[in-house]
XYZ file of C-alpha atoms in Angstrom:
786
model
C 30.561 83.283 -74.400
C 27.794 85.867 -75.360
C 28.691 88.159 -77.832
C 26.742 90.666 -79.931
C 26.954 89.549 -83.540
C 25.469 91.711 -86.628
C 24.673 88.623 -89.057
C 23.871 90.094 -92.302
C 22.972 86.715 -93.101
C 19.652 86.925 -95.411
C 20.986 88.839 -98.892
C 20.282 88.363 -102.209
C 23.882 87.759 -102.741
C 25.043 87.398 -106.754
C 27.005 84.964 -107.858
C 30.669 85.826 -108.026
C 31.356 83.270 -110.727
C 28.440 83.950 -113.356
C 30.547 86.878 -115.352
C 33.191 84.229 -115.803
C 30.838 81.301 -117.126
C 28.472 83.685 -118.942
C 32.109 84.974 -120.917
C 32.957 81.274 -121.278
C 36.148 82.261 -118.984
C 35.532 79.441 -116.322
C 38.241 76.848 -116.585
C 35.919 73.188 -116.404
C 37.923 69.742 -115.923
C 38.033 69.695 -119.945
C 39.939 72.431 -120.018
C 42.914 70.905 -118.485
C 43.635 68.649 -121.424
C 46.646 70.383 -122.546
C 49.315 69.481 -124.906
C 51.488 66.125 -124.157
C 48.392 65.172 -122.497
C 47.254 61.260 -123.795
C 43.843 60.927 -124.891
C 41.949 57.916 -123.545
C 39.014 55.670 -124.979
C 37.315 52.653 -123.408
C 36.536 49.165 -125.165
C 32.363 48.655 -124.255
C 30.497 45.786 -124.649
C 27.895 45.654 -127.583
C 26.097 42.779 -125.660
C 23.938 42.681 -122.764
C 25.501 39.417 -120.916
C 27.831 36.941 -122.301
C 30.817 34.815 -120.821
C 34.115 36.176 -122.442
C 35.914 33.357 -123.884
C 39.652 35.449 -125.287
C 40.614 39.292 -125.073
C 43.838 39.629 -127.175
C 45.252 43.311 -127.000
C 48.435 42.485 -128.740
C 48.015 43.884 -132.136
C 46.283 47.197 -130.368
C 48.986 47.455 -128.471
C 51.071 47.902 -131.460
C 48.905 50.319 -133.002
C 50.578 53.715 -134.145
C 50.081 56.617 -130.935
C 49.239 53.660 -128.487
C 51.131 54.123 -125.176
C 49.063 51.957 -122.816
C 46.323 49.361 -122.352
C 44.428 48.464 -119.222
C 42.331 45.458 -118.575
C 40.867 43.480 -115.393
C 44.414 42.180 -114.564
C 44.936 46.054 -113.918
C 42.239 46.869 -111.555
C 41.760 43.626 -108.880
C 39.195 45.131 -106.729
C 35.604 45.242 -106.306
C 33.501 48.088 -104.944
C 30.495 49.106 -104.715
C 27.560 50.824 -102.166
C 26.694 48.270 -99.619
C 27.850 45.096 -101.504
C 31.020 45.212 -102.566
C 29.606 43.722 -106.409
C 31.257 45.736 -109.610
C 34.665 45.097 -111.296
C 35.892 48.053 -113.026
C 36.848 45.808 -115.964
C 34.624 42.783 -117.276
C 36.606 40.214 -116.383
C 35.034 36.948 -117.184
C 31.331 37.640 -117.501
C 29.808 40.684 -119.283
C 26.613 41.785 -117.679
C 25.699 44.876 -119.647
C 25.721 46.784 -123.132
C 28.573 49.019 -122.970
C 30.299 47.261 -120.005
C 33.863 48.439 -120.018
C 36.253 45.672 -121.116
C 39.529 47.515 -121.777
C 40.898 51.318 -122.097
C 43.451 52.505 -124.342
C 45.705 55.940 -123.819
C 47.223 57.010 -126.947
C 48.536 60.282 -128.283
C 45.628 61.211 -130.090
C 41.786 59.930 -129.627
C 41.602 58.947 -133.130
C 44.517 56.785 -132.295
C 43.119 55.090 -128.875
C 39.612 54.792 -131.121
C 41.803 52.652 -133.471
C 43.324 50.556 -131.227
C 40.348 49.802 -129.552
C 38.945 48.526 -132.868
C 42.080 46.470 -133.163
C 40.922 44.818 -129.822
C 40.260 40.674 -130.514
C 37.313 39.841 -128.629
C 35.397 36.130 -128.502
C 32.339 35.740 -126.879
C 29.906 33.375 -125.853
C 26.231 34.456 -125.629
C 24.607 34.244 -122.496
C 20.713 34.415 -121.470
C 19.602 37.975 -120.204
C 17.064 39.664 -117.845
C 16.469 42.822 -119.398
C 13.520 43.941 -117.439
C 12.446 43.060 -113.684
C 9.724 41.175 -114.441
C 11.901 38.760 -116.060
C 14.432 39.128 -113.608
C 12.184 37.940 -111.025
C 10.365 35.135 -112.757
C 11.567 31.541 -111.756
C 14.452 30.167 -113.137
C 15.315 33.551 -114.618
C 19.477 33.783 -115.976
C 21.266 35.113 -113.037
C 23.217 38.535 -113.870
C 25.395 37.617 -110.900
C 26.020 33.736 -110.342
C 28.326 34.400 -107.671
C 26.230 37.232 -106.264
C 26.707 35.100 -102.468
C 30.734 35.303 -102.636
C 30.316 39.538 -102.550
C 31.549 41.485 -99.545
C 28.923 42.821 -97.558
C 29.798 46.092 -96.440
C 26.077 46.828 -94.892
C 24.850 44.191 -92.438
C 20.986 44.099 -91.880
C 19.625 43.663 -95.683
C 17.873 40.774 -97.315
C 19.250 39.786 -100.768
C 19.561 36.748 -102.919
C 19.539 35.717 -106.691
C 18.411 38.930 -108.760
C 17.375 40.908 -105.680
C 20.527 43.156 -105.051
C 19.094 44.599 -101.576
C 16.148 44.601 -100.080
C 14.750 47.284 -97.701
C 11.802 46.924 -95.377
C 9.223 49.013 -92.929
C 7.156 46.688 -90.182
C 5.104 49.057 -87.742
C 2.096 47.771 -86.377
C -0.337 44.969 -87.328
C -1.327 45.555 -91.094
C -3.228 42.322 -91.723
C -5.641 43.604 -88.658
C -5.784 46.569 -90.184
C -6.721 45.825 -93.712
C -9.002 42.711 -91.954
C -11.267 45.630 -90.801
C -14.794 45.279 -91.652
C -14.957 49.189 -91.714
C -12.358 49.859 -94.569
C -11.889 49.809 -98.007
C -8.888 48.621 -99.407
C -7.583 50.779 -102.637
C -4.978 48.879 -104.626
C -2.748 50.938 -107.287
C 0.238 49.951 -109.847
C 2.539 52.753 -111.156
C 5.601 52.225 -113.400
C 8.348 54.796 -114.494
C 11.173 54.999 -117.146
C 14.316 56.315 -116.848
C 15.390 60.005 -116.489
C 18.891 61.259 -117.984
C 20.539 63.851 -116.244
C 21.826 65.678 -118.706
C 24.398 68.002 -117.593
C 26.000 70.856 -119.950
C 29.651 69.152 -119.213
C 30.046 65.433 -119.345
C 32.213 63.082 -117.226
C 35.748 63.971 -117.651
C 39.021 63.343 -115.828
C 42.822 63.853 -116.206
C 44.835 61.952 -114.071
C 48.838 62.121 -113.672
C 50.685 59.532 -111.678
C 54.248 61.226 -110.318
C 56.100 60.250 -107.087
C 54.446 57.128 -106.330
C 50.918 59.170 -106.198
C 47.738 59.370 -108.540
C 46.627 62.923 -108.719
C 43.048 62.829 -110.312
C 41.483 66.154 -111.528
C 37.730 65.160 -112.252
C 34.435 66.645 -112.680
C 32.689 65.325 -109.478
C 30.282 66.107 -106.628
C 31.947 63.639 -104.068
C 35.803 64.122 -104.315
C 36.254 61.696 -101.349
C 34.372 59.110 -102.932
C 36.466 58.631 -105.884
C 39.621 59.044 -103.777
C 38.340 56.050 -101.779
C 36.469 53.900 -104.985
C 39.606 54.422 -106.604
C 42.030 53.206 -104.194
C 39.667 49.915 -103.848
C 39.572 49.252 -107.640
C 43.401 49.990 -108.312
C 43.805 47.911 -104.790
C 46.190 50.662 -103.565
C 46.010 52.414 -100.032
C 43.423 55.628 -100.572
C 46.776 58.036 -99.373
C 47.864 57.062 -102.535
C 45.538 59.129 -104.312
C 44.934 63.166 -104.258
C 41.270 64.725 -105.936
C 40.713 68.059 -107.011
C 38.181 69.388 -108.304
C 37.966 72.257 -111.138
C 34.251 73.791 -111.641
C 31.343 71.265 -112.327
C 29.327 72.489 -115.008
C 26.237 70.157 -114.249
C 25.528 67.133 -112.315
C 21.860 66.564 -110.962
C 23.438 63.256 -109.397
C 25.056 61.831 -112.041
C 28.452 62.105 -110.630
C 27.434 61.348 -107.089
C 29.630 58.601 -107.629
C 32.980 57.176 -109.343
C 33.170 56.502 -112.594
C 35.436 57.201 -115.397
C 38.346 57.926 -112.755
C 40.328 54.679 -112.181
C 40.507 54.125 -115.384
C 42.415 57.560 -115.925
C 44.490 56.787 -112.943
C 45.449 52.921 -114.283
C 46.625 54.698 -117.503
C 48.206 57.478 -115.939
C 50.833 54.544 -113.936
C 51.013 52.610 -116.538
C 52.230 55.557 -119.484
C 53.666 57.551 -116.882
C 52.104 60.440 -118.641
C 48.999 62.738 -117.881
C 46.029 60.981 -119.185
C 42.566 62.754 -120.110
C 39.028 60.468 -120.497
C 36.158 62.705 -121.580
C 32.637 60.714 -122.313
C 30.803 61.803 -125.707
C 27.311 62.780 -125.601
C 26.727 59.249 -127.044
C 28.691 57.607 -124.244
C 27.152 59.610 -121.616
C 23.561 58.639 -122.958
C 24.413 55.046 -123.554
C 25.962 54.528 -120.330
C 24.410 56.818 -117.829
C 23.572 56.630 -114.224
C 20.034 57.405 -114.729
C 17.168 57.832 -112.532
C 16.249 54.393 -112.360
C 13.291 52.754 -113.978
C 10.665 51.202 -111.447
C 7.228 49.671 -110.566
C 5.010 50.209 -107.620
C 2.667 48.782 -105.830
C 0.345 50.660 -102.854
C -2.304 49.343 -101.203
C -3.942 51.356 -98.343
C -6.944 50.415 -95.913
C -8.833 53.511 -95.228
C -11.732 54.342 -93.444
C -14.955 56.569 -94.365
C -13.920 59.235 -92.176
C -10.771 58.947 -94.300
C -8.410 57.779 -91.700
C -5.642 55.406 -93.199
C -5.287 52.437 -90.846
C -3.335 50.536 -93.158
C -0.596 50.705 -95.899
C 1.296 48.262 -97.630
C 3.855 49.161 -100.553
C 6.625 47.512 -102.500
C 9.053 49.215 -104.912
C 11.101 47.660 -107.280
C 13.610 49.507 -108.489
C 16.050 48.786 -111.534
C 19.501 48.752 -110.228
C 20.987 47.707 -113.709
C 23.650 45.144 -113.796
C 25.446 46.705 -110.634
C 24.035 47.699 -107.332
C 25.490 51.165 -106.992
C 23.240 54.212 -105.886
C 20.073 52.037 -105.768
C 21.261 50.070 -103.059
C 21.318 53.102 -100.864
C 18.127 54.410 -102.276
C 16.337 51.582 -101.537
C 16.115 53.650 -97.897
C 14.289 56.523 -99.435
C 11.038 54.702 -100.033
C 10.422 54.452 -96.324
C 10.632 58.371 -96.105
C 8.680 59.037 -98.789
C 5.948 56.414 -99.503
C 5.703 56.375 -95.902
C 5.942 60.176 -95.514
C 3.416 62.917 -96.680
C 0.400 61.478 -94.312
C -0.282 59.790 -90.695
C -0.610 56.044 -91.006
C -1.638 53.335 -88.628
C -0.033 50.364 -89.356
C 2.137 50.010 -92.460
C 4.978 47.842 -94.032
C 6.818 48.683 -97.075
C 9.612 46.806 -98.899
C 12.073 48.417 -101.353
C 13.745 46.168 -103.697
C 16.979 46.754 -106.243
C 16.710 44.215 -109.115
C 19.787 43.069 -111.061
C 18.984 43.324 -114.693
C 21.047 43.134 -117.832
C 21.257 46.833 -118.548
C 23.313 49.793 -118.045
C 23.599 50.880 -113.802
C 21.426 53.349 -113.144
C 22.406 56.109 -110.249
C 21.301 59.072 -108.381
C 19.260 62.125 -109.691
C 18.058 65.028 -108.030
C 15.303 64.154 -104.957
C 16.382 60.093 -106.329
C 13.376 57.702 -106.047
C 11.245 60.743 -104.534
C 9.979 61.848 -107.819
C 8.510 58.460 -108.754
C 7.319 57.427 -105.118
C 5.354 60.708 -104.893
C 3.889 60.608 -107.998
C 2.806 57.025 -106.793
C 1.687 58.079 -103.941
C -0.181 61.455 -104.687
C -2.521 59.734 -107.535
C -3.104 56.481 -104.940
C -4.242 59.130 -102.520
C -6.607 60.581 -105.508
C -7.823 56.806 -106.162
C -8.434 56.546 -102.219
C -10.396 59.871 -101.905
C -12.436 58.939 -105.055
C -13.022 55.378 -103.272
C -14.457 57.142 -100.276
C -15.959 59.883 -101.781
C -13.972 62.933 -99.996
C -12.469 66.423 -101.709
C -8.951 65.560 -102.390
C -8.134 68.711 -100.616
C -10.021 67.637 -97.137
C -8.516 64.255 -97.431
C -4.868 66.064 -97.708
C -5.980 68.714 -94.669
C -7.114 65.908 -92.466
C -4.150 63.175 -92.589
C -0.779 65.392 -93.456
C 1.815 64.762 -91.244
C 2.490 66.953 -88.469
C 3.627 67.878 -84.992
C 4.131 64.723 -82.807
C 3.052 62.190 -85.642
C 4.861 58.861 -86.449
C 7.064 58.643 -89.588
C 6.790 55.246 -91.116
C 9.562 53.858 -88.963
C 8.357 55.669 -85.941
C 10.621 58.624 -85.677
C 8.525 61.182 -84.476
C 7.804 64.742 -86.508
C 8.528 68.359 -85.111
C 6.372 71.090 -85.978
C 3.030 71.594 -87.794
C 4.189 72.411 -91.419
C 2.441 71.139 -94.301
C -1.208 72.301 -93.135
C 0.115 76.098 -93.025
C 1.594 75.431 -96.130
C -1.489 74.311 -97.854
C -2.923 77.729 -96.621
C -0.449 79.795 -97.986
C -1.002 77.547 -101.551
C -4.695 79.069 -101.152
C -3.457 82.525 -101.287
C -1.252 81.712 -104.321
C -4.362 80.244 -106.241
C -6.491 83.453 -105.463
C -3.730 85.352 -106.652
C -4.180 84.356 -110.224
C -7.277 82.649 -111.265
C -7.245 81.077 -114.364
C -9.205 82.571 -117.478
C -10.384 80.024 -119.859
C -12.964 81.371 -122.024
C -13.737 79.950 -125.352
C -10.847 77.014 -124.801
C -12.181 73.448 -125.937
C -9.521 71.781 -124.094
C -9.689 69.992 -121.305
C -8.765 71.140 -118.243
C -7.628 70.058 -114.764
C -6.039 71.626 -111.554
C -4.366 69.420 -108.938
C -2.612 70.355 -105.352
C 0.124 67.700 -104.284
C 1.934 67.401 -100.673
C 5.653 65.876 -100.681
C 8.284 64.732 -98.019
C 12.000 64.433 -98.645
C 14.764 64.977 -96.590
C 18.126 66.775 -96.106
C 20.764 63.935 -96.640
C 23.274 65.320 -93.623
C 26.499 63.181 -92.552
C 30.169 64.091 -91.889
C 31.618 67.316 -93.153
C 35.014 69.287 -92.208
C 35.775 72.824 -92.879
C 39.252 75.268 -92.185
C 39.098 78.727 -91.857
C 42.475 81.179 -92.438
C 41.695 84.815 -91.300
C 44.157 86.694 -93.557
C 45.911 90.132 -91.987
C 43.664 91.984 -94.625
C 40.812 90.843 -93.160
C 39.650 88.430 -95.766
C 38.792 85.000 -94.582
C 39.515 81.703 -97.004
C 37.393 78.959 -96.294
C 38.693 75.466 -97.083
C 36.429 72.500 -97.365
C 35.646 69.577 -99.552
C 32.759 70.894 -100.925
C 31.795 71.279 -104.690
C 30.212 73.595 -106.395
C 28.012 71.945 -109.254
C 25.810 74.929 -110.252
C 23.448 75.544 -107.357
C 25.757 78.391 -105.869
C 26.627 76.645 -102.490
C 30.083 77.571 -102.404
C 29.309 80.854 -104.054
C 26.479 82.212 -102.101
C 25.297 80.794 -98.538
C 28.736 79.325 -97.242
C 30.366 82.742 -97.710
C 27.413 84.041 -96.025
C 27.307 81.775 -93.326
C 30.485 82.183 -92.560
C 30.568 86.308 -93.072
C 28.114 86.911 -90.786
C 29.934 84.761 -88.101
C 32.832 86.993 -88.528
C 31.385 90.648 -89.250
C 33.171 90.930 -92.778
C 31.352 90.872 -96.118
C 30.743 87.529 -97.954
C 33.015 89.234 -100.612
C 35.704 88.782 -98.478
C 35.355 85.440 -97.925
C 37.486 83.131 -100.375
C 36.398 79.669 -100.991
C 38.926 76.975 -102.004
C 38.145 74.258 -104.387
C 37.806 70.687 -103.465
C 40.865 69.149 -102.816
C 41.114 65.930 -100.446
C 45.281 66.446 -99.762
C 44.018 69.671 -98.122
C 40.317 69.799 -96.359
C 39.023 66.869 -94.122
C 36.609 64.052 -95.307
C 32.802 65.366 -96.981
C 29.985 62.671 -98.191
C 29.710 65.409 -101.176
C 27.171 67.719 -102.677
C 24.205 66.571 -103.424
C 20.924 65.338 -101.195
C 20.578 69.249 -100.352
C 23.450 68.851 -97.736
C 26.019 71.247 -98.624
C 24.366 74.453 -96.508
C 23.357 72.387 -93.710
C 26.497 70.059 -93.286
C 29.043 72.350 -94.823
C 27.587 75.115 -93.324
C 27.431 73.857 -90.097
C 31.203 72.778 -90.298
C 31.985 76.272 -91.696
C 30.016 78.074 -88.441
C 32.138 75.826 -86.081
C 35.593 77.149 -88.011
C 34.206 80.575 -87.709
C 33.282 80.576 -84.264
C 36.741 79.451 -83.480
C 38.281 82.383 -85.481
C 35.483 85.095 -84.044
C 36.419 83.844 -80.735
C 40.477 84.537 -81.265
C 39.901 87.706 -82.794
C 37.131 89.021 -80.242
C 40.026 87.655 -77.169
C 42.400 89.769 -78.847
C 40.040 92.679 -79.495
C 39.719 93.013 -76.032
C 43.037 92.788 -74.813
C 44.268 95.756 -77.052
C 40.908 97.686 -76.337
C 40.582 96.624 -72.536
C 37.131 95.649 -72.672
C 35.541 92.799 -72.077
C 34.554 90.444 -74.493
C 30.659 90.732 -73.921
C 31.160 94.704 -74.343
C 32.139 93.846 -77.970
C 30.523 93.521 -81.423
C 31.291 92.262 -85.039
C 30.017 93.559 -87.865
C 30.728 95.422 -90.892
C 34.582 94.195 -90.737
C 35.350 96.071 -87.899
C 35.256 95.422 -83.764
C 33.410 97.342 -81.859
C 32.662 98.568 -78.276
C 28.969 97.733 -77.966
C 26.977 101.305 -78.609
C 29.685 103.040 -79.315
C 30.349 103.530 -83.101
C 33.935 104.030 -84.099
C 35.303 103.055 -80.709
C 37.086 99.598 -82.052
C 38.799 98.851 -84.857
C 38.820 96.783 -88.007
C 39.132 93.129 -88.195
C 42.068 93.337 -90.403
C 44.342 95.714 -87.546
C 42.886 92.509 -85.193
C 43.962 89.942 -87.498
C 47.341 91.598 -88.354
C 47.806 92.184 -84.603
C 47.786 88.203 -84.040
C 49.235 87.485 -86.652
C 52.656 89.366 -85.700
C 52.120 88.186 -82.290
C 51.026 84.979 -82.042
C 50.830 83.562 -85.668
C 48.268 83.039 -88.185
C 44.654 82.984 -87.642
C 42.635 79.895 -87.985
C 39.808 77.646 -87.068
C 38.123 74.093 -87.847
C 35.160 72.626 -87.830
C 33.234 69.627 -88.310
C 30.042 68.222 -88.253
C 27.906 64.853 -88.418
C 23.996 63.892 -88.408
C 23.152 64.019 -84.731
C 20.654 60.902 -85.427
C 17.348 61.173 -84.792
C 15.567 57.825 -83.472
C 13.434 55.220 -84.874
C 11.364 53.140 -83.443
C 12.951 49.780 -82.572
C 12.908 46.717 -85.199
C 11.325 48.542 -87.561
C 13.704 49.609 -89.916
C 15.851 46.430 -91.993
C 18.627 47.185 -94.373
C 18.251 51.013 -94.418
C 21.094 53.545 -94.542
C 19.142 56.284 -92.675
C 16.697 54.369 -90.178
C 15.349 58.316 -89.506
C 15.390 61.660 -91.170
C 17.464 64.408 -89.212
C 15.933 67.284 -91.536
C 12.430 66.429 -93.368
C 11.741 69.099 -95.656
C 8.413 69.725 -96.823
C 6.633 70.724 -100.234
C 3.206 71.739 -101.341
C 2.745 71.890 -105.481
C -0.320 73.204 -107.423
C -0.681 73.194 -111.410
C -3.332 73.702 -113.840
C -3.169 72.021 -117.297
C -4.715 72.062 -120.538
C -5.071 68.746 -122.683
C -6.077 68.924 -126.488
C -8.476 65.764 -126.881
C -7.099 65.668 -130.394
C -3.666 65.203 -129.894
C -3.411 64.380 -126.501
C -0.857 67.316 -125.906
C -0.402 68.719 -122.250
C 0.265 72.242 -122.093
C 0.987 73.198 -118.235
C -0.691 76.746 -117.924
C -0.127 77.817 -113.796
C 2.514 76.371 -111.643
C 2.781 76.958 -108.296
C 5.237 76.067 -105.444
C 5.219 76.430 -101.421
C 8.316 75.491 -100.461
C 9.811 74.304 -96.909
C 12.959 76.327 -96.743
C 14.059 76.274 -92.861
C 15.306 80.252 -93.368
C 16.068 81.590 -96.579
C 19.625 82.851 -96.704
C 19.242 83.990 -100.260
C 15.612 84.098 -101.472
C 16.240 84.898 -105.137
C 18.927 82.169 -105.383
C 16.200 79.614 -103.729
C 13.572 80.901 -106.270
C 16.323 80.252 -108.961
C 16.731 76.686 -107.950
C 12.733 76.224 -107.822
C 12.244 77.640 -110.998
C 14.939 75.047 -112.677
C 13.824 72.060 -110.292
C 9.850 72.622 -111.907
C 11.235 72.794 -115.278
C 13.108 69.642 -114.584
C 10.484 67.905 -113.358
C 7.869 69.134 -116.624
C 10.881 66.733 -118.589
C 10.181 63.782 -116.120
C 6.174 64.292 -116.175
C 5.835 65.166 -120.060
C 8.798 64.342 -122.168
C 12.112 62.518 -120.739
C 12.450 58.538 -121.260
C 15.201 56.062 -121.866
C 14.329 52.853 -122.922
C 15.893 49.682 -123.021
C 15.748 48.134 -126.924
C 15.280 44.386 -127.373
C 18.845 43.714 -127.219
C 19.572 45.243 -123.929
C 20.800 48.689 -125.095
C 19.657 51.896 -124.403
C 17.717 53.310 -127.474
C 18.078 57.386 -127.032
C 21.580 57.972 -128.258
C 21.835 61.781 -128.101
C 19.292 64.644 -128.207
C 17.907 64.111 -131.527
C 15.853 61.088 -129.851
C 15.752 62.048 -125.949
C 13.027 64.834 -125.925
C 14.600 67.687 -122.999
C 12.198 70.735 -122.133
C 12.278 73.559 -124.484
C 12.258 77.370 -123.858
C 8.487 76.978 -125.359
C 7.693 74.369 -122.706
C 8.832 76.501 -119.665
C 6.385 77.779 -117.572
C 6.940 80.804 -114.743
C 6.632 79.229 -111.405
C 4.662 81.214 -108.925
C 6.599 80.687 -105.471
C 6.108 81.107 -101.637
C 8.913 80.262 -99.660
C 7.967 78.969 -95.903
C 10.330 79.812 -93.276
C 10.397 78.812 -89.522
C 9.970 75.035 -89.668
C 12.209 72.931 -87.443
C 15.848 72.641 -88.426
C 19.283 71.663 -87.121
C 21.042 73.854 -90.461
C 22.810 76.636 -89.472
C 21.125 79.680 -89.057
C 18.182 77.363 -89.447
C 18.644 76.711 -92.535
C 17.387 73.632 -94.889
C 18.919 72.867 -98.179
C 16.840 74.042 -101.289
C 18.380 72.744 -104.409
C 17.142 68.951 -104.279
C 13.175 69.326 -103.390
C 11.987 71.240 -106.015
C 11.588 68.591 -108.303
C 9.906 66.288 -105.651
C 5.966 66.560 -106.507
C 6.280 67.898 -110.200
C 5.176 64.676 -111.876
C 2.606 63.782 -109.212
C 1.140 67.331 -109.676
C 0.780 67.209 -113.473
C -0.319 63.397 -113.591
C -3.123 64.144 -111.029
C -3.954 67.190 -112.942
C -4.504 65.683 -116.348
C -6.130 62.690 -114.836
C -8.699 65.009 -113.807
C -8.692 66.883 -116.842
C -9.616 63.516 -118.680
C -11.248 61.714 -116.439
C -9.114 58.500 -116.777
C -6.755 57.287 -114.398
C -2.967 57.721 -114.842
C -0.752 55.220 -114.013
C 2.457 55.632 -116.079
C 5.198 58.980 -116.695
C 6.247 60.356 -118.687
C 2.960 61.865 -119.760
C 3.758 61.859 -123.686
C 0.883 63.164 -126.252
C 0.329 59.637 -127.990
C 0.152 58.205 -124.388
C -2.239 60.868 -122.969
C -4.246 60.343 -126.297
C -4.603 56.707 -125.810
C -5.566 57.287 -122.746
C -8.461 59.827 -124.040
C -9.535 57.386 -126.652
C -9.851 54.205 -124.921
C -11.749 52.850 -121.978
C -9.961 53.010 -118.084
C -7.965 50.047 -117.330
C -6.047 49.551 -114.099
C -2.401 48.589 -114.538
C -1.754 45.632 -112.818
C 1.990 44.055 -112.090
C 2.006 40.280 -111.672
C 5.149 39.965 -110.615
C 4.629 42.285 -107.679
C 2.003 40.290 -105.155
C -1.100 41.974 -103.598
C 0.255 39.798 -100.545
C 2.888 41.930 -99.289
C 4.928 38.674 -97.532
C 5.173 37.391 -100.975
C 7.463 40.441 -102.040
C 10.181 39.775 -99.832
C 12.833 37.491 -98.838
C 12.289 35.658 -95.689
C 15.808 36.121 -93.695
C 15.029 32.992 -91.638
C 15.402 30.209 -94.204
């Protein structure tokens, strides 16, 4: 059916939730803690590795106000991603400082804390592996002695000992490539620390148990994950659990997992009362699912003309005591270290390593941030080794139309080269003046490749008698604006109404279909595609009814401005509300449903092993540039200019995208220059609050010059791509490359704090070597044939 639809989809639609948020009216999860709700507190380990000899809660149960205590006996199930390795409570063995041992619900938080202090715990200390080098050493203590017994949820990966998961890419003959007489071999190592997401709202949950079902109100990005993981941990059917999500006060990946919810659910069932569990800022810092610390070795064989004939790389990702998100994120290495540039033969391995430290998790652009840092710094070292200008090398080698990715997928469209041209224009528009400034100056341009994480989504739309529409999904508004801006714009464009007339229902797993969650730039694409399908069903019903009422063929009708009109005859039709009322009165309410999942892009058979995503459905590219000034006396780095050209497919709301880019760059500045979570000698995170964890301040913020690149291929609705995740991707890389050029020394580590930069300035340059990552690629992999 071909029908003209006026699509007012592109606009700078303001956020409808902004006023209430600014005035403090928005009700977050913590605001649902009403009188009569019990307060929960968790007993956590204060050692990194130990055997539990005795756990006695008898005294705690008799403490004033205590209504219930939960331990490992109440949560028998193991859960995880790829591997079911994670218990809710430590049972026999403690694997990290901060691991939950018991949870108490009491009338007040003070009473719950007092009861936790009364629990008697007897431990036998065990050796700990606190770093990845220690964990990979010969005869290292195993974090999971029983790793072989765990249920494997996805086949195909290698694993063993303290290697929780190993994903690999093998395409072509790198041995032959590195043996060629006309190549130079460049070998680089890099390290990065952990980064805390630090959303304003900590993790929080309120759980009830009534009529044999659990109702969990929680601050999460993934209501269906919370539903399914809680069910698995408690050993109950998932149908017994309902998850609803109030507005979320920021997440950035921290809440892309199940965390506090099962504890509150167990205690609600035990007590018969609503139970609230809210992390303090200290608990958030010490047990946060951070962006992981990582260590990378990259080796490339490059001709004097700049052709990359071979590349080998190994990435070690510290997953902490349990596999968690890092199991899945091993996949990303193939598409970041194996992205950006055309490669001949390639071998990549990405390993999630168990250590006796707090588990890590997802954070905006995940390991793409540090893989891009390592790749772009390595690229600069290639340019220095072969004597080619960095921009010339990038223009020659960036991936383009018809090129193969590392896993053998074929990329479509020429995107990065035109983006580099747009960066040239941005640069010329704002030349930097530095007369009289004695600081050291550097400028760098980097490229980045990321992808939109698609996957299953569902949507239902009810068209109301007044012409408004109600959109029902499991999507969550986490602050990015998708639920308040892009989805109403997409639905309104299909139905010919105003976005202000599209009401979006808060996530409820009892009301909406399955969804992977909000994150990875997927909401506008996946939820938008499902919503488009649902809107098309509603639209077709409206047009069919209007055709009957007006005695005009459907092909002669058009939707727009809240009306159904005969094409070319304004005022000849009727309002959408009138049609909706007619349908409701004659055949019943008007609704439509839609669904979407990734269509699946083909990779080359046999190239990828242990991957959750062999090829990327929607690649997204970025070009960043910055100019820095470095004080040679203090090592302080000031970012003077920052420019971004971002691939957005189609910009539905340019102003909102600009906001996401500005925010992502500021978050990246923190990663590049300030933020680092470090593990102390006992295995405890040393930064326990804002006094010890340096975040970017207002004086650190630099206005970002932005150019949106539209038109790149995308399967997203109206040609869109997610725009919220990729802005942080290149920031660490761009600043590191610029600082390296300013001081004339190689940069191998982030963040570039003043002491670290000053040390680079004052000392002779030294290549970083990571002896536990062998230069021989095969030595960094598990031979699955043995």
